[in-house]
Amino acid sequence: MSILIRDVQVEGEITQVYIEGNRIAEIGKRREADVVIDGRGKVALPGFVNLHTHSAMTLFRGWADDLDLSTWLETRIWPAEAKLTPDDVYWGAKLAGLEMIKSGITTFNDMYFHMDQVAKATRELGLRAFLAEGIIDLNDPERAVKQIRTAEEMNRRIEGMKVDRITPVFGPHAIYTVSRDSLLRIRELADKRGSLIHLHLSETKREVDDCLVETGMRPVKYLDSLGFLAKDVIAAHGCWLDPSEIEILAHTGAKVAHCPVSNMKLATGAAIPYDALREAGVVMGLGTDGPASSNRLDMFEAMKFAALLQKFATGDPKVLPAPEVFELASLGGAKALGIDAGVIGVDRLADLILIDPRRPELAPRHSDVSNWVYSAHGSVVDTTICDGAVLMRNGRVKGESEILERASQVAQDLVTRE
Amino acid sequence: MSILIRDVQVEGEITQVYIEGNRIAEIGKRREADVVIDGRGKVALPGFVNLHTHSAMTLFRGWADDLDLSTWLETRIWPAEAKLTPDDVYWGAKLAGLEMIKSGITTFNDMYFHMDQVAKATRELGLRAFLAEGIIDLNDPERAVKQIRTAEEMNRRIEGMKVDRITPVFGPHAIYTVSRDSLLRIRELADKRGSLIHLHLSETKREVDDCLVETGMRPVKYLDSLGFLAKDVIAAHGCWLDPSEIEILAHTGAKVAHCPVSNMKLATGAAIPYDALREAGVVMGLGTDGPASSNRLDMFEAMKFAALLQKFATGDPKVLPAPEVFELASLGGAKALGIDAGVIGVDRLADLILIDPRRPELAPRHSDVSNWVYSAHGSVVDTTICDGAVLMRNGRVKGESEILERASQVAQDLVTRE
């Protein structure tokens, strides 16, 4: 299977992009291809990498906003999640995938429950995904055994699907929900299986304070003392990192997923120390977080929030300029996950999107990258290609209305279910 | 001229909206009308009121981002503005108007130069506008005379157009750019003409500090000592208001336009004290600010930024919940400007929009208002009606491509002009 994108703008030049299989095979020459896409007037960009989300939580979008974290979790989310069925998660993930395709995301790094269902939805939709069954043992050894067994079983099922673009990952939820023993066990399993590890880290001040009380160490130091941190760890949030922790992240090679929208909406109280992380050489990407807390799966929105939050929190409008935030959302995430994506180049994965810039909010075109970061939203995306397959063309995705209808029904049923 | 919107959802109920002339004449009964719009599956909302912008600055969108304020003004914006022609402003305002119509804004409160051109563009596009020629005298008495004369002349020209939906306003830029004598003179003129006054107030800490040094008073106290503040004053920003100033705003009846996106992007360092202003009974609305500093003229985006900035800055996720921020963006702005808009009701101005909620980011529909505030962007708007005239239908505005082309040319020419 081959695709030619004709006469499209790539990094300021009009050129030809030729895709063979799931890779970009050539840039510059017009070639015969099975599918020819007219790129005239359009701009090709790398597909975005959503480095932290809980995609199936689309089911809870708008259902419990403007609450404090404990009310939100204890009276709304946890009771509803206790009733989640595999079918719910399947439709929630389908809705999320549809939204991601429509807003130009080609890869997502996900943590939730019933992840075999997310894998099934992702296989059907054509996205690239890293999927972690969330592990929460609440210091209960019996629960720990069960949770790790479930996670291993899910990972086996996902591997059994033999879809290259879908990769199982270990997902210990956070240091305050997963015991020391389980963290050690997960580290061991990840080494054995060669899997990534995806967790929440240093999101709230309470997490840091509690960790200090219980272990005498800050969260990153605590994890490092267990030998947990390494190049294969992706830590979401990192709002409350101190300089010594940034140093540890840098030398262990752990990655950070910044989620500005949920940090602001849930009032985590501190912005990620972006410049210090960058100077230390920590690989960072950008995430939307789950739609129950951030509402949207739109990396354009996440880019604008990331840039503006840094400027506001530091008092310096020069921090996190547009080209850097665009890189976070694309190449940064790809590096964190170890995939050959995030830029348009020969031999890279054919994960890319086309934008039609003929819209009032994208005019004039003094700086395209400023326009993508500060003016665009997901709706500017016209075409989405992932792993060499066209997932959306002219803004339309196959099966869209069925997904909207079924996911809406499931969501309504879930929150009213006895 | 009459319009019937058939079978449309208004505040949760399916109903009929009948418009006669520029008012909503009846809600509930299906009547004969000159134009019938099928509202099935759609939701009608009040058109948004953009309470503070510099619309023609679309010309500078993306041209000078990520700079500190003094570099931005002194090396980029001011030198370029010195070359602005009336024709530039006309096309900049056309582009802005197009963007506002497409994202559901029906009224805007604008301050810039060559405002007769903005009036001309607004008349052609069909929007409702309050237009202020910016007055900046830099304490130079000669300049003051000229600037006030120009403003008066512009206001006369705008009044001379005799378009009810376009209203001239006085626009003293700010206390640090306009002398005491000019402020007094403008107060006098506004009383005589019955005009509103639109200015920037308490945007940065430097403004407060300088005012304390020069007058011994904080900005609001200083203005009040001149007898300047009254019900007809709309003050943009208000980031650095202290409790005594909030008290003065409340008892004088002055209004506040909150601009969260530009406050964050320019790193003003403090968020508006929203809850204190609300408790004091100060009328507030929401503004996008100009597209040179906020990039977008999209009130959906401004709503999400407003809510999230309050939560982040106060540490309380319950502050500024979705229904309140929606009211800021609609009824709040309408009250500030003294127009019968901002809600859909009988005898109100026919300023309203239709949204098609069949989109992944607006599913499920647990709470429509949460979806509008936290999930929607301007692109969800399908139909825009202002003053009883249909400005957009099915997402298309008449003359769209000519505006894009001409405004882009003008913008390119402006920044390269010798």
PDB file of N, CA and C in Angstrom, chain B residues 304-348:
ATOM      1  N   LYS B 304     -12.914  29.029  28.733  1.00  0.00           N
ATOM      2  CA  LYS B 304     -12.136  27.959  29.377  1.00  0.00           C
ATOM      3  C   LYS B 304     -10.925  28.540  30.100  1.00  0.00           C
ATOM      4  N   PHE B 305     -10.245  29.483  29.454  1.00  0.00           N
ATOM      5  CA  PHE B 305      -9.088  30.103  30.116  1.00  0.00           C
ATOM      6  C   PHE B 305      -9.514  30.841  31.391  1.00  0.00           C
ATOM      7  N   ALA B 306     -10.643  31.548  31.349  1.00  0.00           N
ATOM      8  CA  ALA B 306     -11.104  32.292  32.527  1.00  0.00           C
ATOM      9  C   ALA B 306     -11.337  31.335  33.693  1.00  0.00           C
ATOM     10  N   ALA B 307     -12.066  30.262  33.437  1.00  0.00           N
ATOM     11  CA  ALA B 307     -12.394  29.307  34.510  1.00  0.00           C
ATOM     12  C   ALA B 307     -11.122  28.664  35.050  1.00  0.00           C
ATOM     13  N   LEU B 308     -10.242  28.219  34.149  1.00  0.00           N
ATOM     14  CA  LEU B 308      -9.054  27.488  34.605  1.00  0.00           C
ATOM     15  C   LEU B 308      -8.041  28.403  35.288  1.00  0.00           C
ATOM     16  N   LEU B 309      -7.944  29.644  34.817  1.00  0.00           N
ATOM     17  CA  LEU B 309      -7.024  30.587  35.463  1.00  0.00           C
ATOM     18  C   LEU B 309      -7.465  30.865  36.899  1.00  0.00           C
ATOM     19  N   GLN B 310      -8.760  31.068  37.110  1.00  0.00           N
ATOM     20  CA  GLN B 310      -9.244  31.295  38.486  1.00  0.00           C
ATOM     21  C   GLN B 310      -8.941  30.100  39.381  1.00  0.00           C
ATOM     22  N   LYS B 311      -9.203  28.904  38.870  1.00  0.00           N
ATOM     23  CA  LYS B 311      -8.986  27.698  39.680  1.00  0.00           C
ATOM     24  C   LYS B 311      -7.503  27.580  40.041  1.00  0.00           C
ATOM     25  N   PHE B 312      -6.663  27.779  39.036  1.00  0.00           N
ATOM     26  CA  PHE B 312      -5.223  27.634  39.263  1.00  0.00           C
ATOM     27  C   PHE B 312      -4.710  28.717  40.216  1.00  0.00           C
ATOM     28  N   ALA B 313      -5.126  29.962  39.986  1.00  0.00           N
ATOM     29  CA  ALA B 313      -4.584  31.081  40.761  1.00  0.00           C
ATOM     30  C   ALA B 313      -5.072  31.066  42.207  1.00  0.00           C
ATOM     31  N   THR B 314      -6.307  30.570  42.428  1.00  0.00           N
ATOM     32  CA  THR B 314      -6.837  30.573  43.802  1.00  0.00           C
ATOM     33  C   THR B 314      -6.584  29.246  44.506  1.00  0.00           C
ATOM     34  N   GLY B 315      -6.208  28.209  43.761  1.00  0.00           N
ATOM     35  CA  GLY B 315      -6.042  26.883  44.360  1.00  0.00           C
ATOM     36  C   GLY B 315      -7.363  26.195  44.655  1.00  0.00           C
ATOM     37  N   ASP B 316      -8.462  26.717  44.113  1.00  0.00           N
ATOM     38  CA  ASP B 316      -9.783  26.159  44.412  1.00  0.00           C
ATOM     39  C   ASP B 316     -10.511  25.786  43.121  1.00  0.00           C
ATOM     40  N   PRO B 317     -10.661  24.478  42.852  1.00  0.00           N
ATOM     41  CA  PRO B 317     -11.298  24.062  41.590  1.00  0.00           C
ATOM     42  C   PRO B 317     -12.784  24.398  41.505  1.00  0.00           C
ATOM     43  N   LYS B 318     -13.364  24.868  42.611  1.00  0.00           N
ATOM     44  CA  LYS B 318     -14.797  25.202  42.591  1.00  0.00           C
ATOM     45  C   LYS B 318     -15.073  26.639  42.122  1.00  0.00           C
ATOM     46  N   VAL B 319     -14.041  27.477  42.105  1.00  0.00           N
ATOM     47  CA  VAL B 319     -14.234  28.887  41.727  1.00  0.00           C
ATOM     48  C   VAL B 319     -14.593  29.021  40.244  1.00  0.00           C
ATOM     49  N   LEU B 320     -15.423  29.996  39.948  1.00  0.00           N
ATOM     50  CA  LEU B 320     -15.853  30.304  38.574  1.00  0.00           C
ATOM     51  C   LEU B 320     -16.299  29.037  37.817  1.00  0.00           C
ATOM     52  N   PRO B 321     -17.381  28.430  38.291  1.00  0.00           N
ATOM     53  CA  PRO B 321     -17.913  27.246  37.624  1.00  0.00           C
ATOM     54  C   PRO B 321     -18.522  27.592  36.260  1.00  0.00           C
ATOM     55  N   ALA B 322     -18.761  26.565  35.472  1.00  0.00           N
ATOM     56  CA  ALA B 322     -19.187  26.747  34.076  1.00  0.00           C
ATOM     57  C   ALA B 322     -20.386  27.695  33.913  1.00  0.00           C
ATOM     58  N   PRO B 323     -21.462  27.563  34.688  1.00  0.00           N
ATOM     59  CA  PRO B 323     -22.608  28.467  34.451  1.00  0.00           C
ATOM     60  C   PRO B 323     -22.233  29.939  34.654  1.00  0.00           C
ATOM     61  N   GLU B 324     -21.367  30.211  35.622  1.00  0.00           N
ATOM     62  CA  GLU B 324     -20.977  31.611  35.843  1.00  0.00           C
ATOM     63  C   GLU B 324     -20.116  32.148  34.714  1.00  0.00           C
ATOM     64  N   VAL B 325     -19.203  31.334  34.210  1.00  0.00           N
ATOM     65  CA  VAL B 325     -18.337  31.835  33.143  1.00  0.00           C
ATOM     66  C   VAL B 325     -19.135  32.008  31.859  1.00  0.00           C
ATOM     67  N   PHE B 326     -20.122  31.143  31.647  1.00  0.00           N
ATOM     68  CA  PHE B 326     -20.985  31.324  30.469  1.00  0.00           C
ATOM     69  C   PHE B 326     -21.744  32.648  30.578  1.00  0.00           C
ATOM     70  N   GLU B 327     -22.208  32.960  31.776  1.00  0.00           N
ATOM     71  CA  GLU B 327     -22.932  34.227  31.976  1.00  0.00           C
ATOM     72  C   GLU B 327     -22.019  35.437  31.767  1.00  0.00           C
ATOM     73  N   LEU B 328     -20.766  35.339  32.232  1.00  0.00           N
ATOM     74  CA  LEU B 328     -19.807  36.425  31.984  1.00  0.00           C
ATOM     75  C   LEU B 328     -19.720  36.736  30.495  1.00  0.00           C
ATOM     76  N   ALA B 329     -19.637  35.661  29.699  1.00  0.00           N
ATOM     77  CA  ALA B 329     -19.381  35.797  28.258  1.00  0.00           C
ATOM     78  C   ALA B 329     -20.596  36.270  27.472  1.00  0.00           C
ATOM     79  N   SER B 330     -21.759  36.236  28.101  1.00  0.00           N
ATOM     80  CA  SER B 330     -22.996  36.577  27.380  1.00  0.00           C
ATOM     81  C   SER B 330     -23.711  37.727  28.097  1.00  0.00           C
ATOM     82  N   LEU B 331     -24.500  37.409  29.122  1.00  0.00           N
ATOM     83  CA  LEU B 331     -25.295  38.432  29.809  1.00  0.00           C
ATOM     84  C   LEU B 331     -24.425  39.472  30.501  1.00  0.00           C
ATOM     85  N   GLY B 332     -23.324  39.054  31.085  1.00  0.00           N
ATOM     86  CA  GLY B 332     -22.438  39.998  31.780  1.00  0.00           C
ATOM     87  C   GLY B 332     -21.981  41.105  30.850  1.00  0.00           C
ATOM     88  N   GLY B 333     -21.487  40.721  29.679  1.00  0.00           N
ATOM     89  CA  GLY B 333     -21.027  41.712  28.709  1.00  0.00           C
ATOM     90  C   GLY B 333     -22.167  42.591  28.216  1.00  0.00           C
ATOM     91  N   ALA B 334     -23.339  41.986  28.022  1.00  0.00           N
ATOM     92  CA  ALA B 334     -24.501  42.760  27.548  1.00  0.00           C
ATOM     93  C   ALA B 334     -24.906  43.798  28.582  1.00  0.00           C
ATOM     94  N   LYS B 335     -24.901  43.409  29.854  1.00  0.00           N
ATOM     95  CA  LYS B 335     -25.228  44.361  30.926  1.00  0.00           C
ATOM     96  C   LYS B 335     -24.204  45.489  30.970  1.00  0.00           C
ATOM     97  N   ALA B 336     -22.943  45.120  30.825  1.00  0.00           N
ATOM     98  CA  ALA B 336     -21.884  46.136  30.878  1.00  0.00           C
ATOM     99  C   ALA B 336     -22.099  47.193  29.795  1.00  0.00           C
ATOM    100  N   LEU B 337     -22.546  46.761  28.618  1.00  0.00           N
ATOM    101  CA  LEU B 337     -22.725  47.684  27.499  1.00  0.00           C
ATOM    102  C   LEU B 337     -24.133  48.287  27.465  1.00  0.00           C
ATOM    103  N   GLY B 338     -25.007  47.792  28.344  1.00  0.00           N
ATOM    104  CA  GLY B 338     -26.369  48.319  28.381  1.00  0.00           C
ATOM    105  C   GLY B 338     -27.212  47.924  27.188  1.00  0.00           C
ATOM    106  N   ILE B 339     -27.009  46.691  26.684  1.00  0.00           N
ATOM    107  CA  ILE B 339     -27.850  46.226  25.568  1.00  0.00           C
ATOM    108  C   ILE B 339     -28.723  45.070  26.034  1.00  0.00           C
ATOM    109  N   ASP B 340     -29.888  44.949  25.410  1.00  0.00           N
ATOM    110  CA  ASP B 340     -30.880  43.915  25.711  1.00  0.00           C
ATOM    111  C   ASP B 340     -30.509  42.587  25.079  1.00  0.00           C
ATOM    112  N   ALA B 341     -29.293  42.130  25.318  1.00  0.00           N
ATOM    113  CA  ALA B 341     -28.867  40.881  24.685  1.00  0.00           C
ATOM    114  C   ALA B 341     -28.277  39.976  25.756  1.00  0.00           C
ATOM    115  N   GLY B 342     -27.637  38.890  25.337  1.00  0.00           N
ATOM    116  CA  GLY B 342     -26.967  38.014  26.283  1.00  0.00           C
ATOM    117  C   GLY B 342     -27.841  36.897  26.835  1.00  0.00           C
ATOM    118  N   VAL B 343     -29.120  36.918  26.545  1.00  0.00           N
ATOM    119  CA  VAL B 343     -30.015  35.788  26.834  1.00  0.00           C
ATOM    120  C   VAL B 343     -31.015  35.695  25.695  1.00  0.00           C
ATOM    121  N   ILE B 344     -31.605  34.516  25.541  1.00  0.00           N
ATOM    122  CA  ILE B 344     -32.636  34.351  24.520  1.00  0.00           C
ATOM    123  C   ILE B 344     -33.983  34.536  25.206  1.00  0.00           C
ATOM    124  N   GLY B 345     -34.676  35.615  24.889  1.00  0.00           N
ATOM    125  CA  GLY B 345     -35.960  35.868  25.537  1.00  0.00           C
ATOM    126  C   GLY B 345     -36.793  36.804  24.677  1.00  0.00           C
ATOM    127  N   VAL B 346     -38.098  36.794  24.910  1.00  0.00           N
ATOM    128  CA  VAL B 346     -39.008  37.643  24.140  1.00  0.00           C
ATOM    129  C   VAL B 346     -38.667  39.111  24.396  1.00  0.00           C
ATOM    130  N   ASP B 347     -38.680  39.890  23.334  1.00  0.00           N
ATOM    131  CA  ASP B 347     -38.346  41.329  23.348  1.00  0.00           C
ATOM    132  C   ASP B 347     -36.850  41.615  23.455  1.00  0.00           C
ATOM    133  N   ARG B 348     -36.039  40.573  23.595  1.00  0.00           N
ATOM    134  CA  ARG B 348     -34.590  40.790  23.590  1.00  0.00           C
ATOM    135  C   ARG B 348     -34.115  40.989  22.148  1.00  0.00           C
TER     136      ARG B 348
END
